[in-house]
Coordinates of C-alpha atoms in Angstrom, one line a residue:
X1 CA 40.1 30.1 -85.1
X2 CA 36.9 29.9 -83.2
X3 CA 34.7 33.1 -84.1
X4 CA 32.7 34.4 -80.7
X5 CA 32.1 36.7 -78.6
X6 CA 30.3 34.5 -76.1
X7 CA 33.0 33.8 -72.7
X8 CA 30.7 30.5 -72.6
X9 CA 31.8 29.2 -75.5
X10 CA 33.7 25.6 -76.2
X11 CA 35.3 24.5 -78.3
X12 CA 34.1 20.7 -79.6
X13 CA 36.8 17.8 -79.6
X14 CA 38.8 17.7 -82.8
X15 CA 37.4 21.3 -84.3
X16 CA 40.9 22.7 -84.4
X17 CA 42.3 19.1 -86.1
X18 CA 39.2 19.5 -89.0
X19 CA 40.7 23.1 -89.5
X20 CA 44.0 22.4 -89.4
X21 CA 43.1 20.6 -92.7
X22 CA 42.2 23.3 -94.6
X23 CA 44.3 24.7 -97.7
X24 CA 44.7 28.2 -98.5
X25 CA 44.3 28.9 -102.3
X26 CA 41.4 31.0 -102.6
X27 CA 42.5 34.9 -104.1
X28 CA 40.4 37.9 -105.3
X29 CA 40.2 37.0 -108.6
X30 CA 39.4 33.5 -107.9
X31 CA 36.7 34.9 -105.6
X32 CA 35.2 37.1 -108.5
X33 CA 35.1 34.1 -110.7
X34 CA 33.8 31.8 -107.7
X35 CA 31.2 34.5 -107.4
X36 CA 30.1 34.7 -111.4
X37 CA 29.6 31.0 -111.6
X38 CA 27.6 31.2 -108.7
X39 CA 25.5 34.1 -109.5
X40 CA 24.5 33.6 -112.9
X41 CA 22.5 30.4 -114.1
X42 CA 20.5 30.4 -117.1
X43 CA 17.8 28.0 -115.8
X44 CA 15.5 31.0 -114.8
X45 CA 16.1 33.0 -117.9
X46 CA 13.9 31.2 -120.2
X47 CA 10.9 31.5 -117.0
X48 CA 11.3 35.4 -117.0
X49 CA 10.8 35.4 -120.5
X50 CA 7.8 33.8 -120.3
X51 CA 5.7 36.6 -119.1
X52 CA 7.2 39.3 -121.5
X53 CA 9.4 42.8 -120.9
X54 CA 7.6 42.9 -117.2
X55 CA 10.1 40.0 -116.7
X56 CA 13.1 42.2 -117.5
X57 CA 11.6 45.0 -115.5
X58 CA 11.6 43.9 -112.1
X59 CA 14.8 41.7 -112.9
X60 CA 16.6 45.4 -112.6
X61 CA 14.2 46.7 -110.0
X62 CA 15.4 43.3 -107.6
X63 CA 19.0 44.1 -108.8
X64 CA 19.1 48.1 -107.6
X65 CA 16.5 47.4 -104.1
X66 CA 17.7 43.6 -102.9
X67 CA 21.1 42.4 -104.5
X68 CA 23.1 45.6 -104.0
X69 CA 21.4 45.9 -100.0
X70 CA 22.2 41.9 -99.1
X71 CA 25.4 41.7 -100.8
X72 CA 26.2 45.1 -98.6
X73 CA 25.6 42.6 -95.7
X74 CA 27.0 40.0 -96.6
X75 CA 30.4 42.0 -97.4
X76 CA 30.4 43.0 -93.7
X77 CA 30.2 39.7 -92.6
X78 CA 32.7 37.7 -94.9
X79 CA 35.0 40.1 -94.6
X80 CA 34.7 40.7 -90.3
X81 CA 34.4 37.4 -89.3
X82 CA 36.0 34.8 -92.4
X83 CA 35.5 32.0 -90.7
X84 CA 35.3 27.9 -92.5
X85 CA 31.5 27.8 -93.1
X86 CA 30.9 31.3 -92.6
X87 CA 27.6 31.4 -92.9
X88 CA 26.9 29.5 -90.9
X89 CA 29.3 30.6 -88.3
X90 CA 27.2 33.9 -88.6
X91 CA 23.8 32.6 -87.7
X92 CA 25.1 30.4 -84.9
X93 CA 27.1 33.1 -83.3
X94 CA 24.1 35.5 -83.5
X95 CA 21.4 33.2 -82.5
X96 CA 23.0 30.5 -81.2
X97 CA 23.8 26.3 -82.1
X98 CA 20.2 25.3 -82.9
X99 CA 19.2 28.5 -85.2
X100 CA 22.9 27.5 -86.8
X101 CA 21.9 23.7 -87.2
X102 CA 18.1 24.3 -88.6
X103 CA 19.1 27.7 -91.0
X104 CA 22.3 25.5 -92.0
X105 CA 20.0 22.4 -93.1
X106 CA 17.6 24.5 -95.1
X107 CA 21.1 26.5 -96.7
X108 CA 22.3 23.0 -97.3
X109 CA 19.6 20.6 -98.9
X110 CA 18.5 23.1 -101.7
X111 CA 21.8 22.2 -104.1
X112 CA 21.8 18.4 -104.0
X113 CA 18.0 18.8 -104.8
X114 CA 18.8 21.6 -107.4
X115 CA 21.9 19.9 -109.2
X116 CA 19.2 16.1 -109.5
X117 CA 16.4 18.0 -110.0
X118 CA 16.8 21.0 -112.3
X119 CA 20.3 21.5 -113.5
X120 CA 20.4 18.0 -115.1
X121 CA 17.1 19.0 -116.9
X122 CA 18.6 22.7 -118.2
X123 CA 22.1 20.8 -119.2
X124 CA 20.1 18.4 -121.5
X125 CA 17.8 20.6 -122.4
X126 CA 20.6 22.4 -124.4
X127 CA 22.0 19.7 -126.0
X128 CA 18.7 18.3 -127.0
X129 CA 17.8 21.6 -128.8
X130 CA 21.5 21.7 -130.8
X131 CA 22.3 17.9 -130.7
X132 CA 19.2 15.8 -130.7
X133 CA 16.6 18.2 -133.3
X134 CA 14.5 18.8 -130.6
X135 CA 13.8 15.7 -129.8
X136 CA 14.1 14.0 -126.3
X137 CA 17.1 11.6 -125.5
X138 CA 16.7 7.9 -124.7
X139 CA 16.5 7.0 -121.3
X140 CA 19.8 5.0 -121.4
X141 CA 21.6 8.2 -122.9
X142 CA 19.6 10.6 -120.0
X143 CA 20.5 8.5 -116.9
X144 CA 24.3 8.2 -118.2
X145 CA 24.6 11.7 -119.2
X146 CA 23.0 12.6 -115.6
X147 CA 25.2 10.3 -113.5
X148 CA 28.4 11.9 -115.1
X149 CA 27.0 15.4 -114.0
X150 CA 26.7 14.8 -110.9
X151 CA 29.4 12.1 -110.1
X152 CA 32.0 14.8 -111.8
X153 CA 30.4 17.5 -110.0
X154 CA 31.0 15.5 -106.7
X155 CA 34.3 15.2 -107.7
X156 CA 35.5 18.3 -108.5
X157 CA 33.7 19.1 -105.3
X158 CA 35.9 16.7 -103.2
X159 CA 39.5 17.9 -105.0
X160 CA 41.3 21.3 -103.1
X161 CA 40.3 24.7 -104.4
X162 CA 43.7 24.7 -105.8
X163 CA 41.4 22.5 -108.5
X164 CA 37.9 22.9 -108.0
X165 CA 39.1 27.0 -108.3
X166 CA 39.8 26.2 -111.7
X167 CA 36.5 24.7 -113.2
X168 CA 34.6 27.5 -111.4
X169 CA 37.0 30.3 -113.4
X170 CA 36.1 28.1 -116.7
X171 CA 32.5 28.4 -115.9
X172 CA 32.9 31.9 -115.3
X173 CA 34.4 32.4 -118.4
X174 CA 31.9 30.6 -120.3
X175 CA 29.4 32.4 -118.9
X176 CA 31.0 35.5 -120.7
X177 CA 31.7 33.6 -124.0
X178 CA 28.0 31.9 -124.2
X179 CA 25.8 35.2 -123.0
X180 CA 28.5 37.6 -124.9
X181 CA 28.3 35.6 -128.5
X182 CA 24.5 35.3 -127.8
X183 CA 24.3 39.4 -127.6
X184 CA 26.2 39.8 -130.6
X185 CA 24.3 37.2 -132.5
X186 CA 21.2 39.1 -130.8
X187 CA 22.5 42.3 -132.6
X188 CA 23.1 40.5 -135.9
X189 CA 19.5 38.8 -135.9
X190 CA 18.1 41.8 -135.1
X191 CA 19.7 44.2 -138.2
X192 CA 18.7 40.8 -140.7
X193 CA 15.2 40.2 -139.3
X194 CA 13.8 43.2 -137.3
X195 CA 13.3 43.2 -133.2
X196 CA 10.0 41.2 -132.5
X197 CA 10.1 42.1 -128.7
X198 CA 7.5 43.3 -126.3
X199 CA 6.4 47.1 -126.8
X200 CA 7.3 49.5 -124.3
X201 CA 4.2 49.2 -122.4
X202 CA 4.4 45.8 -121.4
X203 CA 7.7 46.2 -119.8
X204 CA 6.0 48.1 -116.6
X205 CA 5.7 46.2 -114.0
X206 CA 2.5 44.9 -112.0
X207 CA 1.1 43.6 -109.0
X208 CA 0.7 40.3 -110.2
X209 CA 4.0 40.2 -111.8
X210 CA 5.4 41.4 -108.8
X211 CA 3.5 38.5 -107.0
X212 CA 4.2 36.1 -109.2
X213 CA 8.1 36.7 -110.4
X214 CA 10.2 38.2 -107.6
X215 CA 10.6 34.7 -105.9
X216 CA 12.3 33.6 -109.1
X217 CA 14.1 36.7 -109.4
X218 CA 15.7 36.6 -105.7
X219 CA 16.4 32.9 -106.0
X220 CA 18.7 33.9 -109.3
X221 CA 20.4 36.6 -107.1
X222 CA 21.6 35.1 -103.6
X223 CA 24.6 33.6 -103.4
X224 CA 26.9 36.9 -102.4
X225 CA 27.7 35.1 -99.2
X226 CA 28.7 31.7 -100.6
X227 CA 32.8 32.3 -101.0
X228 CA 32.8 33.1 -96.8
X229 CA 32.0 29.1 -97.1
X230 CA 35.5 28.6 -97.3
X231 CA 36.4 31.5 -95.4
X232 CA 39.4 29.9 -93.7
X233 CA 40.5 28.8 -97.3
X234 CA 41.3 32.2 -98.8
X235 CA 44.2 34.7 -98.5
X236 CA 43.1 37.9 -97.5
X237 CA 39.4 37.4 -97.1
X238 CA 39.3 40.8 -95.3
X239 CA 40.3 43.0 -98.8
X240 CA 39.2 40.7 -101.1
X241 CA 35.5 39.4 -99.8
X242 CA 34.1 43.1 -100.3
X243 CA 35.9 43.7 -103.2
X244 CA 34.9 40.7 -105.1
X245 CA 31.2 41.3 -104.4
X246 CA 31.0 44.5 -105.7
X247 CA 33.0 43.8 -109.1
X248 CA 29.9 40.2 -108.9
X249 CA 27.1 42.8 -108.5
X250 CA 28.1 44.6 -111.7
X251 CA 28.8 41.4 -113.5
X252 CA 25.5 39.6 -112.5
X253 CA 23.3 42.5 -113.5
X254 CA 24.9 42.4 -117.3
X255 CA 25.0 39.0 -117.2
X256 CA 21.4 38.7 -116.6
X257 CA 20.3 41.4 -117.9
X258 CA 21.3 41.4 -121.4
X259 CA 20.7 37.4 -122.1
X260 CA 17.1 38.2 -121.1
X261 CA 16.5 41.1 -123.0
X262 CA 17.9 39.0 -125.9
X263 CA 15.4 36.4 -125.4
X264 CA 12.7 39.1 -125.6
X265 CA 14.1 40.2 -128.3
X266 CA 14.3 36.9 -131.0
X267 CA 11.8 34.5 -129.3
X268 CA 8.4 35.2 -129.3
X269 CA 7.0 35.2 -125.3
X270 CA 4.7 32.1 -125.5
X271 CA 7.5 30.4 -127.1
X272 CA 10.2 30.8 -124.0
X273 CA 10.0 28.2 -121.2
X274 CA 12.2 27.1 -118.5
X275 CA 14.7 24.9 -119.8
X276 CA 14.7 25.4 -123.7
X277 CA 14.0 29.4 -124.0
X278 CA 17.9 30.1 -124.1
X279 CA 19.0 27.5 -126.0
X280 CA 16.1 28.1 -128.6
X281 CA 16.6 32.0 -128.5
X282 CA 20.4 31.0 -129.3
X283 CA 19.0 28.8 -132.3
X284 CA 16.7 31.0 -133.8
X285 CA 19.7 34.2 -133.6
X286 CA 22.3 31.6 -135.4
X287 CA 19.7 31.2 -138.6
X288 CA 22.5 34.7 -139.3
X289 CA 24.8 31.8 -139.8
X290 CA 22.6 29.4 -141.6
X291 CA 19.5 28.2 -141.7
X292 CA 15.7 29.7 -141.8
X293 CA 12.9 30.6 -139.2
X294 CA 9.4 29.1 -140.0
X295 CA 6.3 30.0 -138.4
X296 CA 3.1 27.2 -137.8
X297 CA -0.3 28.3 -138.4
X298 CA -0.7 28.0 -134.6
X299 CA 2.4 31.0 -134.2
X300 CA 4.8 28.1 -133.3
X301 CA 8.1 29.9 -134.6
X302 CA 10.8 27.1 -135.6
X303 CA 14.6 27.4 -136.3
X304 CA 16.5 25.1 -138.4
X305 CA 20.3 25.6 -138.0
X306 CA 22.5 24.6 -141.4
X307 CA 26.2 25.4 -142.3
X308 CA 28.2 27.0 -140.2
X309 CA 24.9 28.2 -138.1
X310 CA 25.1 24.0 -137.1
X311 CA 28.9 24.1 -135.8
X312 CA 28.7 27.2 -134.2
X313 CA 25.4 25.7 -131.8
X314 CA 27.3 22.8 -131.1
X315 CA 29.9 25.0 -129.7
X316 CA 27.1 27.0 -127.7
X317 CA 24.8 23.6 -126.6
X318 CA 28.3 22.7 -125.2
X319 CA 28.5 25.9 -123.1
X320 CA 25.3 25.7 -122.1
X321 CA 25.4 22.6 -120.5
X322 CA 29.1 23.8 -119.1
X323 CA 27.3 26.5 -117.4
X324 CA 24.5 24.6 -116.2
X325 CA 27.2 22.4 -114.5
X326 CA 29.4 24.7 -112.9
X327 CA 26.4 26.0 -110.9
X328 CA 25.9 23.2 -108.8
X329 CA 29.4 22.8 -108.6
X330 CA 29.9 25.8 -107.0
X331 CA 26.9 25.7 -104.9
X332 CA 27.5 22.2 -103.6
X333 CA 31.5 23.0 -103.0
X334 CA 30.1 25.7 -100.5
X335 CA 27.3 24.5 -99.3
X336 CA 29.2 21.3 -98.0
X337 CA 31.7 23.3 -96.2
X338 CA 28.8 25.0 -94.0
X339 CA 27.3 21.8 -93.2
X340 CA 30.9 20.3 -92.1
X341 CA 31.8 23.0 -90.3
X342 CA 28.5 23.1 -88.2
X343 CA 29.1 19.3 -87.7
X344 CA 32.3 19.7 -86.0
X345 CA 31.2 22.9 -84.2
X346 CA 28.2 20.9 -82.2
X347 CA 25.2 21.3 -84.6
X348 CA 25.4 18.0 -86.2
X349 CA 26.7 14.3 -86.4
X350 CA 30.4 14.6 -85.8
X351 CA 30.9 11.6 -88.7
X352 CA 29.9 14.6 -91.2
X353 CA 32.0 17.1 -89.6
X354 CA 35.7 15.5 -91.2
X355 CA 37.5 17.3 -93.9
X356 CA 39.8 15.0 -96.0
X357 CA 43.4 15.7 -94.7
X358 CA 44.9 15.0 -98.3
X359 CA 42.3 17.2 -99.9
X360 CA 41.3 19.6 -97.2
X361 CA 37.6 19.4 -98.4
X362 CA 34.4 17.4 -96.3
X363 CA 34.8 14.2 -98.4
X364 CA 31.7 12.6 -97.0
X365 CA 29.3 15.7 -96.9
X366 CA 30.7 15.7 -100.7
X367 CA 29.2 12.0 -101.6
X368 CA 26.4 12.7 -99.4
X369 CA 25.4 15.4 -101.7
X370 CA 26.2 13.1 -104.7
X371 CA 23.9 10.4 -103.3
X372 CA 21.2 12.9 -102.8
X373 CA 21.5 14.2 -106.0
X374 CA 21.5 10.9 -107.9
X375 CA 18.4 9.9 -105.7
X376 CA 16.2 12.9 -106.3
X377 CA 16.9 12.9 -110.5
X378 CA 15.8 8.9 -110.6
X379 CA 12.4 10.4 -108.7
X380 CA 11.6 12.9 -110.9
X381 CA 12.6 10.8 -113.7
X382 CA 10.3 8.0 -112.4
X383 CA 7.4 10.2 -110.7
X384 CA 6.1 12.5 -113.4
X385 CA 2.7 11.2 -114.3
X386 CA -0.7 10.8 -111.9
X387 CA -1.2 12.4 -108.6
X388 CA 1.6 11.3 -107.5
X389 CA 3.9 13.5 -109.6
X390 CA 2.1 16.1 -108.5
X391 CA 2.9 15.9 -105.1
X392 CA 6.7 15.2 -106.2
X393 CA 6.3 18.2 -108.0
X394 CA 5.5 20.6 -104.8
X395 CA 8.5 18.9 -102.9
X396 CA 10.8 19.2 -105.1
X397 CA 9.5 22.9 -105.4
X398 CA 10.1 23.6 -101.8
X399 CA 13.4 21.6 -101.5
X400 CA 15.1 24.2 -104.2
X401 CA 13.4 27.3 -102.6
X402 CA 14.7 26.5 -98.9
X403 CA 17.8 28.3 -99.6
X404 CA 15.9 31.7 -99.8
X405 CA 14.3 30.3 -96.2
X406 CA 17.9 30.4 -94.7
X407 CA 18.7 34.4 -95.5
X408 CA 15.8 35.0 -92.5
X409 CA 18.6 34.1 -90.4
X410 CA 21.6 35.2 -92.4
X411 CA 20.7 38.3 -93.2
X412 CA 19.3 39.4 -89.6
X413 CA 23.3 38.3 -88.5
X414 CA 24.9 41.0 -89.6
X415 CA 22.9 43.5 -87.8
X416 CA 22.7 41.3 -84.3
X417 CA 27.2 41.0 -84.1
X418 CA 27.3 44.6 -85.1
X419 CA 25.3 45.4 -81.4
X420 CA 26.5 42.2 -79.7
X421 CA 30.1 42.3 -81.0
X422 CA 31.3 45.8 -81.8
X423 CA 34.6 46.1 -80.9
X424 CA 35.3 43.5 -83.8
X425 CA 37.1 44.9 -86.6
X426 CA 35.2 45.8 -89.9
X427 CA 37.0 46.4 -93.1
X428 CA 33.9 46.5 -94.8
X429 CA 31.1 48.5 -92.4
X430 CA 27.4 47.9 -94.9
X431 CA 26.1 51.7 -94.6
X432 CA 22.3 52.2 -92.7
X433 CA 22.8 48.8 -91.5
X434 CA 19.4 48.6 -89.8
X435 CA 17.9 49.8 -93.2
X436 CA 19.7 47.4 -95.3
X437 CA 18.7 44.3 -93.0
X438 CA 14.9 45.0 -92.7
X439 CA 14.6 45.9 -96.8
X440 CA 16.5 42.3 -97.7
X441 CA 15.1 40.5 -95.0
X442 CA 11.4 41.5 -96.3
X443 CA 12.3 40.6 -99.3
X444 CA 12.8 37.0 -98.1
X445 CA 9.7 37.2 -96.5
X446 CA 7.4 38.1 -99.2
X447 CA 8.9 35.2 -101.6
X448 CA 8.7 32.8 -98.6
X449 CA 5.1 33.6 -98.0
X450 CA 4.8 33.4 -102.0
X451 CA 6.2 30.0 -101.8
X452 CA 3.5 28.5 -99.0
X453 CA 0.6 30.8 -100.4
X454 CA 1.2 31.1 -104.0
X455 CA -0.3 34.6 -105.5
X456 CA -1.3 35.3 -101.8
X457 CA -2.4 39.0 -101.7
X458 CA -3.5 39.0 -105.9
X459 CA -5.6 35.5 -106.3
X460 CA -4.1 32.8 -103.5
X461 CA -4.0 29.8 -105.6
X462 CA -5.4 31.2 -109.1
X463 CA -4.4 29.6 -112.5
X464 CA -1.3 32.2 -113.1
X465 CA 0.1 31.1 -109.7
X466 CA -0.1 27.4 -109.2
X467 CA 1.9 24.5 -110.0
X468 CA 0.3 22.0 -112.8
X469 CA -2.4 19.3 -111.9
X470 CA -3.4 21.6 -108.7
X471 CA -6.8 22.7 -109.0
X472 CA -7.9 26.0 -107.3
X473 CA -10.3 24.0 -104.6
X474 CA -6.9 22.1 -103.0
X475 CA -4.9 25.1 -102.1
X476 CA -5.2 23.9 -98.2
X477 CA -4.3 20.2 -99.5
X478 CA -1.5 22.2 -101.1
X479 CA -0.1 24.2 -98.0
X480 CA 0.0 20.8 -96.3
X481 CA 1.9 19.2 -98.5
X482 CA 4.5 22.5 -98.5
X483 CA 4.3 22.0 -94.6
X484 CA 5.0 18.9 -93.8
X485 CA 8.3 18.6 -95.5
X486 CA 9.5 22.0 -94.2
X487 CA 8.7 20.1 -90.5
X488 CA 10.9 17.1 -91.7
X489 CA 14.0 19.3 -92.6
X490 CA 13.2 21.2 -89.2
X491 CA 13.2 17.7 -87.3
X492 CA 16.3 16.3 -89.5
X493 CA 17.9 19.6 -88.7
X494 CA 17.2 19.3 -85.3
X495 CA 17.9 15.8 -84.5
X496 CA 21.7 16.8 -86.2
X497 CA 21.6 20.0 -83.4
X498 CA 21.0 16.4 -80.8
X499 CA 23.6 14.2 -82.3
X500 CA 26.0 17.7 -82.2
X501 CA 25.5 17.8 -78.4
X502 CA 27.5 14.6 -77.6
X503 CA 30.4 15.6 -78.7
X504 CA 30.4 19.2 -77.3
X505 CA 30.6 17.2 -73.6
X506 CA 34.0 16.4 -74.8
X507 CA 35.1 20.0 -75.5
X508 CA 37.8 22.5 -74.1
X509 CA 36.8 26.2 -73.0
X510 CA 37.6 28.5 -75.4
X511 CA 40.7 30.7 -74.4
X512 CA 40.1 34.2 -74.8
X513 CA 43.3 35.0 -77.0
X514 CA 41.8 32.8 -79.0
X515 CA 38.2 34.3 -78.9
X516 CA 40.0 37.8 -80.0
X517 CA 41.7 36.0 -83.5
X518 CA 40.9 36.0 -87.0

């Protein structure tokens, strides 16, 4: 199955062996689920809390005016062209092998660097609040708890979806236990203690809040496209892709939605953070079960869990960290396939490009990620004092963002094979295509502009926008220290493109039966 339109097209030595390797086990429903675990994380939530209702505002205002518009797109595309890697088989058929290789890379590196570099943190950061007091874990206990994260993760990634379906359904499901028990207990808090939320006037939204949250926002809702990964791997991709975005649309908008008003709710705003605003919005709305709420002379508000309050947040530190898992899991088991598939298709080192015949998965993209992984969580466990950290700290900032990078090309896809390639079939045709493309595109290009120039357009590099340890007189020491790893991944990405080339010499024209298939 070789998705193009071009009559120049080959086919690369040993493409049609790699896909012959490939196992179909991937339904609607499984889909749907694949979609929820991808979709919703809770490592953001605790972030938007942080600046009050305005948080929750624009969460529904990126909802309605950029995840319905892109996953629009992105239905079109999984379900005309379900190709292994779809996207990106998109980009390269659009723009061509290099654009493919270099969008690829950036789609690619963010989840390694996300599942070492954050998830680890928002796993342990739930069991430390309902297993540990509070209090941090030894380093031992952290670098063993980490290693089995990812290592499992890795290999969940590496078995057939006929398995790896399975642990992204129980995440999904988890998801709807953990954020549906937290809204009742949200409920039951609530009619005990009285609502200590925001008023109504600080959920309108701002300028600066604009600025300063809707790159946050859109990294928690992309991810529409991510099943089309393993295009070739599902049963009816053509019914079922479009279908199982629009029921994930729905679901992500509760799913976020109502945790995060919950969090508003319970825990007071300068309270929430990052990693512990969940789990400690969960521990103060358990007290219903047993235990008390005390409040510091300095505001700090503290929950003690007793009783049955105590067994119940085990249950719920558990699913936390569950959660936390099965969102790199997901991300990884699709962002592998796109890198495979581009290495056996000409845009990178054929030694990548090799799908396990006994598992039908890309085995050594799959440890490559692991490796990654494991090696960016020793860093930031290792670099997190001095100047030094700091610098870590903008890296590993950029690293998770470059997935938002990659839509630029993704997005504009859909509209370019509409013009270049209409007489392909479309179950799903995205109404005002045109429309749709420029409106999520510019979304992308507002939070990637936000993510070199930090509150550009409100105060470039003011005190509410910049990372810690950056003061406001090293903003251009800053931009070069966003730019120069952004022109590494372009020259790893294109010395892959190089290494993809020698193997293309070896390829077979394209028939064009072939060229017509699906």
């Amino acid at each position: 199955m070789t998705m193009t339109f071009d009559p120049e097209q080959v086919e690369p030595a040993g493409a049609a062996e790699e896909r012959s390797k490939l196992q179909q086990h991937f339904g609607r429903v499984d889909i749907f689920f694949f979609l929820v675990c991808t979709l919703v994380g809770i490592d953001g939530l605790g972030t938007l809390a942080t600046v009050g209702g305005e948080g929750f505002s624009w969460l529904l205002i990126c909802l309605l005016l950029f995840a319905v518009p892109s996953s629009m797109l992105l239905a079109e595309l999984g379900a005309a062209y379900p190709a292994e890697g779809g996207p990106y088989v998109w980009v390269r058929m659009a723009f061509g092998h290099l654009a493919g290789a270099v969008n690829n890379f950036f789609y690619w590196v963010t989840n390694p660097v996300w599942m070492g570099g954050t998830l680890v943190g928002t796993a342990l950061g739930g069991l430390v609040v309902f297993y540990n007091g509070g209090e941090d874990f030894s380093t031992p206990f952290t670098y063993v708890f980490a290693g089995v994260f990812i290592w499992a993760g890795t290999l969940f990634a590496i078995l057939s979806f006929r398995v790896g379906k399975w642990v992204a359904t129980i995440g999904a499901l988890a998801r709807f236990l953990l954020l549906g028990v937290f809204s009742v207990l949200v409920v039951a808090y609530g009619a005990e203690n009285g609502f200590d939320g925001p008023s109504l006037a600080e959920y309108g939204p701002s300028f600066s809040g604009f600025v300063a949250l809707v790159p946050l926002v859109l990294f928690s809702l992309v991810g529409f496209e991510l099943p089309s990964a393993a295009g070739e791997e599902m049963t009816d991709a053509a019914k079922d892709v479009p279908a199982g975005i629009r029921k994930s649309v729905v679901a992500t908008g509760l799913l976020y939605g109502i945790p995060l008003l919950g969090i508003l709710l319970v825990l007071p705003t300068d309270q929430a953070s990052g990693l512990s605003g969940f789990p400690e919005a969960i521990r103060q709305s358990l007290t219903v079960f047993g235990g008390e709420v005390t409040t510091a002379p300095d505001g700090t508000v503290t929950a003690t869990l007793s009783g049955f309050g105590t067994g119940v947040g085990y249950l719920l530190g558990a699913l936390v960290a569950l959660v936390a898992f099965t969102s790199g899991l997901t991300w990884i088991m699709g962002s592998d396939r796109t890198l495979a598939v581009s290495c056996y298709d000409g845009a990178g080192p054929r030694y990548l490009g090799a799908f396990s015949a006994r598992f039908g998965t890309p085995l050594r993209v799959n440890v490559l990620s692991g490796v990654l992984a494991s090696v960016v969580f020793v860093a930031a466990t290792e670099i997190t004092d001095g100047d030094l950290g700091k610098f870590f700290g903008v890296v590993l900032a950029l690293a998770i963002s470059t997935t938002l990078i990659s839509y630029l090309g993704i997005f504009p896809a859909a509209w370019k094979l509409r013009r270049a390639d209409p007489d392909r079939p479309r179950p799903y045709r995205a109404p005002a295509l045109g429309l749709l493309t420029v409106v999520s595109s510019a979304w992308i290009a507002f939070a990637t502009v936000q993510l070199l120039f930090p509150g550009l357009g409100d105060e470039w590099f003011g005190e509410d926008y910049r990372l810690d340890g950056w003061a406001q007189d090293e903003k251009w020491l800053y931009l070069l220290t966003e730019l120069v790893p952004l022109a590494v991944f372009v020259g790893i990405a294109t010395a892959f493109w190089t290494a993809g080339r020698r193997h293309v010499a070896r390829s077979r024209p394209v028939e064009p039966a072939e060229r017509s298939t699906t």
